[in-house]
Structure formats: C-alpha cells, structure tokens
Amino acid sequence: MSLNHLRRIVIVGGGSAGWMAAAALSRLLLRDNGREHWTIALIESEEIGTVGVGEGTIPAIKAFNTALGISEDEFLRETKGTFKLGIEFADWSALGSKYFHGFGDVGQPIDGITFHHYWLRLRKAGLAHDYGDYSINSVAPLQGRFMRPRPDMARSPLSEIGHAFHFDASLYGAFLRKRAEQQGVTRTEGRIEEVLRHPQNGNIASVRLTDGRVVDGDFFIDCSGMRALLIEQTFQAGFEDWSHWLPCDRALAVPSESTAPLLPYTRASARSAGWQWRIPLQHRIGNGHVYSSQFMHDGEASDVLMRNLDGKALAEPRLIHFAAGRRKRAWIGNCVAIGLSSGFVEPLESTSIHLVQLAITRLMNLFPHAGLDAADIAAYNRQTEFDLERIRDFIVLHYKLTTRTDSPFWNYCRQMPIPDSLTEKMELFASNARIDLVDVELFREPSWAQVMLGQGLLPKAYHPLCDVRPLSQVQEFADDIRQVVQRCVASMPMHQDFLAACRQAEPAERAGVPA
C-alpha cells in the first residue's frame, strides 16, 4: 500500500527552537533523494526577536550535535561556549548552605548497592566527608579544572567525567540557521497575520503574512515561543498552570564582564523571592534573576540582580515574563508545538534546550504520513506529558525542600502542597534512602540523591545490606574513592587553558568528524 507524504513542512518561529528543528529535519529529510518528497520552510520576524540569554545545558546536547555533524570544538567556537560540569546551589536549603549537583555518578556501588547508602552509614558513624567529595564532577569544577573524559582509562574517574556546555543561545540559533539553509531550508522574513484552516478537517492550510504573502503547508511546527501562535491561539490546546508549585513568573537577564577564573559550572544562588543564575561564556557572563512577582516587584528584583554581579554590567536588565506549565496537547491535527510554545518549567536545571531536542527526536520517531494517525499523535502527547511532569517534579523539589523562614516566598515554598508523584519520591527517600524511577526519567538516581541530600533530606535509614561489610572496610573503600578523585583532579588542566586549546584546534571537524 502506498502512503502519501506530508510534503510541505512549515516551521513558524526561529530562535534556538525553530532553527534546531530546521537543522535536524533538513539533515534527515532533505539529504539524498529527500528533496523529492519534502520541502521545509521557516517563517520568522526579526521584529519579534528572541530571548537570547546565555544558556546552560545538560550532557544530552552532545548526542544531538553529533547527529547534526557538529563537533564540540566547532560548537564552542561558533557559540562562544564554555564547558559545564554541573550546578552549584547556594542558600537553597538554608542561608549559608551550598551543595553541588554534578553530572555523572557519585562514588561507586558496593555489592550492587548505590554509594549514597554507604555514605549515609559513614555519616551516621561520623566518618563521612562532604557527599560531593566522592565525585570528580563536583570536585573539579570548584577548582576551575576541566578535561574531556578519557574512555581509555576505564578504571579511573577520568573516564567518568560528564559534561555539557554554556553557550550564547542567539549565536547557536544563527549557527544552526546557516547549516539549515545550506541543507535546503527556505527562510521567509515576516510576521504572521492570519492562520487559514481547511474547512473540512480544521487542520492548518496556510498562514498569511502582514504583507499579503501566503505560505502553504501540509505540516506545521509551532516554535513561536510563549505566544503559541498555532497550538494555542489557533487550536486552543489549553494550558495546565503549574504556578502554584513553581511560583516564579518573571526573569531579568543582563550580561556582565568576564571575571577570572573561568569556572566550568553554573551557579544558582537563592534570593529572597527566587534565585539568580551565573553562566560564564567566553566573552561575557550571563546573569539572570528568576523571581515571583507575587513576592517582589520588578524594581527591587533589578536591584538584587545588579548588586550581585561579579563584573560590570554590559547592558540594562531585560525583563522576561513567563508562566510555568504545559499545553494540554502538544500535537493537534497537523501541528506540533516545540519549545516554549509547548510549555515551560523555568531554567533552574537547564532543561529548556534538552526539551526542544527531545521533542524533535520524538517527532522524527513518530513522523507522520499524510493520514496523521491518531495513535502516533496520542503517543507523542503522552510521552511529552510524562517528560515535562517528571522534570517539573525535580524542579519543584528544590523549592519545597528548604528550611528557610527569612521571607514570605520561602515560607510559601516550604509549606506549599506538591504533586503526589513528588511526595511519593520524597517519602520513599526519607524512609530508607530509596529512589524509585519510572521508565526513562531524565534525571537519574545520582541527580535525585545529590539534590535531596544537598538540601538536607536525610533518610531515617539506609539499605540494610550496607551493614554486612565491616565499617572499617566501607570507610577504606570510600576514602580510596575520595583520594583517587583528588589525584585525578590535580592532573586536570585549568578550564580556561583547555578551552583555549579547543578554540585553536584545526577546523577539520567541520567535515562532520566529532571532537
């Protein structure tokens, strides 16, 4: 049986999300004989612009870039990027508290039991060091050191380094635009005035621009940001509001001058009505203050941000409004929403870019024929809902798990009801340090353990099998891990030196060979 293709794909909106979609789809659909079956057009308006703040990511971006034939060195050069080993959290559990959420594992399992259980046994005996001391991804960044993992050193922590990046989101979008256009994507400059729908089935037939031009399509990807021009304004997908769990609804962003040393991690510092990010790039530092307008007005939020910059501000703060939540359906008819148009869970754990890439990958896995099978659409929506809700729970955990009583905002967060799915995770960990993961959640056991322990959720007990080995043997094992981590970190170059070598690398990887 022959099935017709959805020949004309139209992406509405540029920015990082739009051009990520365009670059990925054009590489997969337009290569070889693909142009006989598909065309890809992207519509964007320079008048509207994008948020364009410095971005932090998680390690999954590496697989996406590799699939597009982009090496790390090329990516870093084009986006003014730096490396990222994790996030430092300051003042979240209590004023003066700090902990580190690093990528990758902490310690090593013993007898198949996760290391954090043994750490709890050592802590009970007064023999444990800081939990982060047992992870190269926590120790190295705080000393300003970085190197890529060494897979040839299989028994060393140097083989276990997990890394992602900081980068300029606007430069990333421009970089991907160039690649997408080279691969056959057609860009149209203009603002959409009207969305025209098929009278028979209600699907989108075309969009009319303000100058009268009409762009026809068979399948539309809504990357119009929080306006959600297609999925919400046209299809009325509905929005599930999470502001009662995630009360921050505004951000002020400002770049500042670089300061030394160039640190390979994001810093998230809790403030009286939210938190402040610090993202170091090659040419500047990206800063932002995420806050709740219920508990702080814009002028005060700006003062807090500007008082806490490490270097001289390079511009005036830019105000960004947002709402935490998700579209009730991300795919309706012949339209799928990707990026901010599908939902937003705030930037605390750097998931925005990952959610875009995840959506693109899912769309390719479920890419439709002209028939637009309802089962495919339902699967896409179900998987999207699962991913967003699990990430939501992880973010809410940071706010809920606080002992701060110094402001109305933190009192609210400490006392607020939370989703049942998060309550179950916290109660399970509080009882016997167990972490129950459902299916393919983005944040794995090491991440949950680092945040829950870092913010002071200490279980009543640990796994009973941890008591089988003599305490002295467990201590020796843990001390060996900590000492090996320290020796490995001492052998690593400084982050700025490693990055300088990457910038000077020959551009041979432009042919698609990963670094």
XYZ file of C-alpha atoms in Angstrom:
515
model
C 0.000 0.000 0.000
C 1.321 3.448 -0.890
C 1.044 6.261 1.653
C 1.342 9.911 0.715
C 3.967 12.124 2.314
C 3.295 15.391 4.099
C 5.400 17.167 1.523
C 5.463 20.759 2.764
C 6.727 21.358 6.308
C 6.421 24.875 7.714
C 8.215 25.952 10.895
C 6.695 29.046 12.486
C 9.306 30.913 14.526
C 13.093 30.955 14.581
C 15.311 31.276 17.616
C 17.017 28.251 19.074
C 13.935 26.019 18.897
C 12.998 26.869 15.313
C 16.479 26.519 13.927
C 17.195 23.348 15.900
C 14.090 21.846 14.318
C 15.061 23.135 10.880
C 18.654 21.880 11.113
C 17.636 18.443 12.352
C 14.733 17.886 9.966
C 16.650 19.126 6.926
C 19.593 16.843 7.694
C 17.297 13.841 7.961
C 14.611 14.612 5.389
C 16.336 16.601 2.636
C 19.511 14.551 2.217
C 19.997 12.176 -0.737
C 16.608 11.975 -2.514
C 14.686 13.592 0.310
C 14.007 16.799 -1.605
C 11.782 14.803 -3.957
C 9.458 14.154 -1.025
C 9.721 17.164 1.296
C 10.302 20.896 1.455
C 10.984 22.793 4.680
C 10.192 26.481 5.118
C 10.801 28.579 8.234
C 8.983 31.839 8.909
C 10.378 34.325 11.396
C 10.346 38.042 12.001
C 13.390 39.995 13.098
C 10.967 42.498 14.651
C 9.868 39.949 17.238
C 13.327 38.716 18.210
C 14.137 36.011 20.738
C 15.017 35.810 24.420
C 18.677 35.139 23.567
C 20.197 34.857 27.043
C 23.165 32.691 27.879
C 22.094 29.066 28.082
C 23.178 26.162 30.221
C 22.616 22.614 29.047
C 22.824 19.018 30.187
C 25.043 16.332 28.585
C 22.345 15.104 26.188
C 23.083 18.029 23.857
C 26.250 16.247 22.762
C 24.287 13.450 21.074
C 22.062 15.976 19.284
C 25.009 17.980 17.961
C 26.804 14.809 16.874
C 23.712 13.688 14.952
C 23.860 17.013 13.106
C 27.559 16.522 12.318
C 28.674 19.255 14.725
C 31.831 18.674 16.753
C 32.344 20.103 20.221
C 35.195 22.371 19.150
C 33.167 23.845 16.302
C 30.162 24.299 18.581
C 32.266 26.103 21.195
C 33.840 28.434 18.638
C 30.560 29.354 16.977
C 28.576 29.944 20.185
C 31.287 31.460 22.439
C 30.653 28.418 24.603
C 32.354 27.019 27.670
C 32.222 23.640 29.383
C 29.855 22.771 32.213
C 30.292 20.002 34.799
C 27.235 20.761 36.912
C 25.450 23.363 39.024
C 26.378 24.862 42.373
C 23.386 25.691 44.587
C 23.879 28.375 47.228
C 21.427 29.294 50.011
C 18.684 26.899 48.883
C 18.385 24.692 51.945
C 19.287 27.499 54.341
C 21.170 30.769 54.232
C 24.869 29.926 54.006
C 24.317 26.401 52.658
C 25.967 25.089 49.485
C 25.953 21.862 47.529
C 26.843 20.725 44.036
C 24.745 18.815 41.518
C 27.318 17.335 39.183
C 26.742 15.327 36.042
C 27.503 11.644 36.436
C 27.830 9.277 39.373
C 28.949 9.892 42.927
C 31.226 7.213 44.376
C 30.951 3.594 43.275
C 28.373 0.934 44.161
C 29.373 -1.839 46.545
C 27.752 -5.252 46.158
C 25.281 -3.680 43.741
C 24.074 -1.113 46.294
C 24.285 2.562 45.350
C 27.056 4.515 47.073
C 24.773 7.020 48.829
C 23.537 4.236 51.134
C 27.100 3.569 52.304
C 27.731 7.290 52.639
C 24.753 7.501 54.987
C 26.228 4.678 57.075
C 29.549 6.525 57.284
C 27.765 9.772 58.146
C 25.914 8.091 60.977
C 29.293 6.962 62.335
C 30.791 10.454 61.915
C 33.193 9.246 59.207
C 31.755 10.764 56.019
C 33.194 13.693 54.083
C 31.015 16.024 52.026
C 28.968 13.952 49.590
C 30.377 15.829 46.603
C 33.953 14.903 47.579
C 33.363 11.450 46.090
C 32.618 12.726 42.574
C 35.074 14.128 40.053
C 32.210 16.179 38.597
C 31.829 18.041 41.887
C 35.473 18.444 42.904
C 36.975 19.503 39.554
C 34.673 22.459 38.733
C 35.104 24.077 42.130
C 38.845 24.138 41.438
C 38.258 25.558 37.948
C 39.565 22.415 36.234
C 38.235 20.566 33.206
C 39.061 17.921 30.651
C 37.015 15.647 28.438
C 36.513 12.087 29.681
C 39.236 9.539 28.956
C 37.452 6.335 27.873
C 40.867 4.675 27.517
C 41.240 4.895 31.318
C 38.300 2.645 32.155
C 39.041 2.204 35.869
C 39.739 5.865 36.556
C 37.339 8.703 37.493
C 38.818 10.479 34.479
C 36.777 8.133 32.289
C 33.574 9.126 34.095
C 33.607 12.903 33.586
C 30.189 14.030 32.394
C 29.991 17.395 30.714
C 27.698 19.783 28.911
C 28.074 23.419 27.861
C 27.259 27.037 28.468
C 26.681 28.999 25.254
C 25.084 32.043 23.686
C 21.617 30.923 22.561
C 21.376 33.615 19.865
C 24.681 32.515 18.344
C 23.573 28.880 18.452
C 20.413 29.799 16.560
C 22.411 31.729 13.944
C 24.865 28.849 13.584
C 22.065 26.328 13.046
C 20.309 28.672 10.645
C 23.364 28.714 8.409
C 23.546 24.912 8.406
C 19.817 24.521 7.818
C 19.795 26.904 4.865
C 22.772 25.096 3.361
C 20.804 21.872 3.721
C 17.822 23.260 1.814
C 15.609 25.077 4.324
C 13.938 28.199 2.931
C 13.640 31.147 5.315
C 10.841 33.689 4.968
C 11.045 37.003 6.808
C 7.711 38.278 8.009
C 5.011 38.393 10.661
C 2.003 36.122 10.513
C -1.305 37.980 10.390
C -3.749 35.120 9.888
C -3.829 31.327 10.114
C -6.034 29.743 7.449
C -7.647 26.369 8.130
C -9.162 23.623 5.993
C -12.954 23.867 6.192
C -13.344 20.077 6.152
C -10.990 18.879 8.919
C -9.915 22.079 10.678
C -6.199 21.483 10.042
C -3.947 24.387 9.107
C -3.822 25.006 5.364
C -1.596 28.091 5.252
C -0.535 31.254 7.004
C -0.911 34.770 5.652
C 1.799 37.339 6.394
C 1.192 41.017 7.065
C 2.385 41.911 3.562
C -0.196 39.590 1.977
C 2.045 36.671 1.122
C 0.607 33.225 1.793
C 2.724 30.222 2.824
C 1.023 26.879 2.269
C 1.940 23.755 4.195
C 0.962 20.183 4.983
C 2.524 20.031 8.455
C 3.267 22.933 10.787
C 5.742 23.148 13.683
C 4.928 25.865 16.201
C 8.173 27.407 17.501
C 6.574 30.792 18.157
C 7.595 30.810 21.811
C 5.211 31.685 24.598
C 2.784 33.272 22.106
C 1.979 29.721 20.945
C 0.502 31.203 17.777
C -0.636 27.900 16.287
C -1.086 25.393 19.101
C -2.928 27.789 21.429
C -4.182 30.802 19.508
C -5.393 28.639 16.626
C -6.119 25.200 18.134
C -6.879 26.248 21.747
C -4.828 23.369 23.126
C -5.352 24.548 26.693
C -2.723 25.260 29.320
C -2.116 23.395 32.563
C -0.885 26.006 35.015
C 1.834 24.935 37.482
C 2.357 28.327 39.117
C 1.060 27.015 42.462
C 4.082 24.669 42.508
C 6.507 26.928 40.625
C 5.591 30.474 41.690
C 8.383 32.288 39.821
C 6.905 34.041 36.794
C 9.494 36.627 35.731
C 13.177 36.895 34.973
C 15.561 39.791 34.470
C 18.576 38.998 32.301
C 21.778 41.023 31.934
C 25.289 40.297 30.598
C 28.355 41.344 32.573
C 32.091 41.465 32.015
C 34.049 38.245 32.380
C 35.975 37.586 35.562
C 38.713 35.106 36.362
C 38.879 32.223 36.834
C 36.640 30.851 34.075
C 34.596 28.335 36.025
C 33.084 25.238 34.340
C 29.771 25.276 36.172
C 26.552 27.204 36.549
C 25.891 28.943 39.844
C 22.296 29.152 41.115
C 22.066 31.417 44.166
C 18.764 31.586 46.020
C 17.454 35.089 46.699
C 14.597 36.244 48.904
C 11.928 35.736 46.204
C 13.605 33.413 43.725
C 17.141 32.777 42.519
C 19.946 34.192 40.391
C 21.900 32.403 37.673
C 25.510 32.916 36.666
C 26.572 31.363 33.337
C 30.175 32.028 32.201
C 30.769 32.311 28.456
C 33.989 33.014 26.570
C 33.227 36.705 26.052
C 30.961 37.571 28.989
C 28.960 36.233 31.902
C 25.241 35.661 31.518
C 23.247 36.616 34.604
C 19.604 36.464 35.449
C 17.237 36.841 38.362
C 14.244 34.494 38.328
C 11.584 35.659 40.783
C 7.916 35.700 41.716
C 6.042 38.925 41.069
C 3.715 37.990 43.946
C 6.594 38.448 46.389
C 8.874 41.030 44.743
C 8.312 43.948 42.382
C 10.397 44.453 39.262
C 12.434 47.369 40.562
C 13.565 45.501 43.652
C 14.329 42.404 41.568
C 16.524 44.517 39.292
C 18.376 45.971 42.273
C 19.032 42.468 43.653
C 20.404 41.316 40.302
C 22.668 44.305 39.732
C 24.055 44.216 43.276
C 25.155 40.614 42.849
C 27.106 40.733 39.585
C 30.740 39.639 39.585
C 31.702 42.112 36.864
C 30.490 45.358 35.291
C 27.077 45.157 33.635
C 27.232 45.390 29.837
C 23.596 46.385 29.293
C 20.390 47.219 31.100
C 18.430 44.263 32.531
C 15.841 42.806 30.164
C 12.501 41.701 31.621
C 11.030 38.351 30.591
C 7.526 37.228 31.563
C 6.694 33.527 31.686
C 4.225 31.054 33.139
C 5.187 27.624 34.414
C 3.087 24.855 32.928
C 2.408 22.873 29.778
C -0.010 22.716 26.865
C -2.587 20.039 27.476
C -1.809 18.742 23.992
C 1.456 19.482 22.196
C 0.325 17.879 18.922
C -3.096 18.628 17.428
C -4.048 17.809 13.851
C -1.202 18.790 11.545
C 0.559 20.980 14.118
C 3.092 20.135 16.799
C 4.433 22.650 19.318
C 8.147 22.569 20.135
C 9.973 24.714 22.662
C 8.293 27.419 24.737
C 5.071 27.072 22.762
C 4.616 23.591 24.296
C 5.345 24.596 27.888
C 7.907 25.987 30.279
C 9.424 24.651 33.511
C 11.873 27.514 34.259
C 15.668 27.287 33.719
C 16.818 26.022 37.130
C 18.232 22.691 35.920
C 18.950 23.766 32.323
C 16.300 21.619 30.666
C 14.834 24.016 28.071
C 17.219 23.174 25.235
C 17.016 19.472 26.072
C 13.214 19.513 25.879
C 13.429 21.029 22.390
C 15.846 18.353 21.257
C 13.763 15.640 22.876
C 10.668 16.914 21.064
C 12.491 16.931 17.720
C 13.749 13.389 18.267
C 10.269 12.220 19.260
C 8.749 13.894 16.198
C 11.218 12.111 13.938
C 10.437 8.778 15.598
C 6.702 9.357 15.074
C 6.946 11.310 11.842
C 3.572 11.106 10.114
C 2.282 10.245 6.698
C -0.414 12.439 5.213
C -3.004 10.418 7.102
C -1.902 11.799 10.500
C -2.568 8.650 12.507
C -4.316 9.340 15.820
C -2.246 6.677 17.606
C 1.002 8.468 16.714
C -0.359 11.791 17.940
C -1.583 10.247 21.201
C 1.818 8.615 21.792
C 3.618 11.910 21.209
C 1.355 13.769 23.621
C 1.583 11.055 26.254
C 5.386 10.951 26.153
C 5.638 14.746 26.184
C 3.373 14.955 29.227
C 5.467 12.337 31.043
C 8.766 14.118 30.387
C 7.501 17.539 31.414
C 5.850 16.297 34.595
C 8.931 14.386 35.764
C 11.162 17.396 35.111
C 8.597 19.572 36.882
C 8.806 17.358 39.968
C 12.595 17.593 40.044
C 12.464 21.395 39.851
C 9.732 21.685 42.489
C 11.909 19.567 44.798
C 14.458 22.395 45.027
C 11.841 24.857 46.256
C 9.929 22.538 48.550
C 12.978 21.101 50.294
C 14.054 24.211 52.164
C 14.241 25.216 55.810
C 14.368 28.934 55.049
C 11.994 31.154 57.033
C 13.539 34.524 56.173
C 10.991 35.641 53.562
C 7.315 35.131 52.622
C 8.426 33.465 49.358
C 10.397 30.702 51.067
C 7.684 30.247 53.676
C 5.251 29.661 50.826
C 7.577 27.198 49.079
C 8.262 25.251 52.253
C 4.573 24.901 53.087
C 3.018 24.522 49.618
C 1.291 21.291 48.566
C 3.251 19.395 45.903
C 2.348 16.808 43.228
C 1.617 13.328 44.569
C 4.328 11.891 42.324
C 6.942 14.059 44.072
C 5.543 13.350 47.533
C 5.981 9.625 46.888
C 9.621 10.087 45.865
C 10.439 12.228 48.887
C 8.719 9.895 51.338
C 10.465 6.840 49.887
C 13.855 8.513 50.184
C 13.136 9.829 53.674
C 12.360 6.336 54.919
C 15.201 4.159 53.622
C 17.107 6.284 51.073
C 15.493 4.545 48.132
C 14.868 6.312 44.820
C 12.122 4.951 42.586
C 12.439 5.963 38.938
C 9.614 5.480 36.475
C 10.569 4.371 32.976
C 13.058 6.744 31.294
C 13.005 9.818 33.519
C 15.545 12.447 32.511
C 17.049 12.861 35.977
C 18.504 9.588 37.219
C 19.310 8.334 40.710
C 22.589 10.306 41.187
C 20.784 13.588 40.471
C 17.926 12.926 42.885
C 20.358 11.821 45.594
C 22.603 14.878 45.208
C 19.704 17.343 45.454
C 17.847 15.609 48.272
C 20.974 15.109 50.361
C 22.327 18.536 49.409
C 19.155 20.205 50.634
C 19.080 18.305 53.879
C 16.643 15.424 53.357
C 18.438 12.826 55.469
C 16.743 9.395 55.486
C 15.863 7.614 58.705
C 17.734 4.537 57.500
C 19.778 3.132 54.611
C 19.749 -0.199 52.792
C 20.094 -2.970 55.433
C 22.657 -4.871 53.353
C 25.081 -1.978 53.830
C 25.748 -3.348 57.334
C 27.085 -6.666 56.039
C 30.598 -5.390 55.417
C 32.715 -4.171 58.372
C 32.553 -0.401 58.854
C 36.345 -0.134 58.536
C 36.181 -1.770 55.116
C 33.473 0.640 53.942
C 35.473 3.611 55.216
C 38.611 2.377 53.448
C 36.670 1.977 50.202
C 35.145 5.458 50.452
C 38.423 7.113 51.434
C 40.114 5.483 48.462
C 37.475 6.921 46.119
C 37.914 10.411 47.574
C 41.718 10.274 47.338
C 41.675 8.963 43.779
C 39.289 11.755 42.797
C 41.622 14.329 44.343
C 44.656 12.948 42.475
C 42.770 12.873 39.189
C 41.533 16.438 39.591
C 45.079 17.618 40.356
C 46.166 16.193 36.986
C 43.473 18.039 35.032
C 44.214 21.328 33.217
C 42.526 24.566 34.147
C 39.271 25.133 32.318
C 40.410 28.305 30.525
C 43.552 26.529 29.266
C 41.628 23.524 27.971
C 39.104 25.820 26.302
C 41.848 27.877 24.664
C 43.239 24.703 23.098
C 39.774 23.843 21.751
C 39.388 27.284 20.185
C 42.747 26.951 18.447
C 42.043 23.444 17.112
C 42.166 23.000 13.365
C 38.653 23.197 11.868
C 38.905 19.743 10.297
C 35.852 18.694 12.246
C 33.711 20.917 10.028
C 33.541 17.893 7.746
C 31.481 16.180 10.440
C 34.150 14.371 12.460
C 33.310 14.732 16.182
C 35.968 16.051 18.544
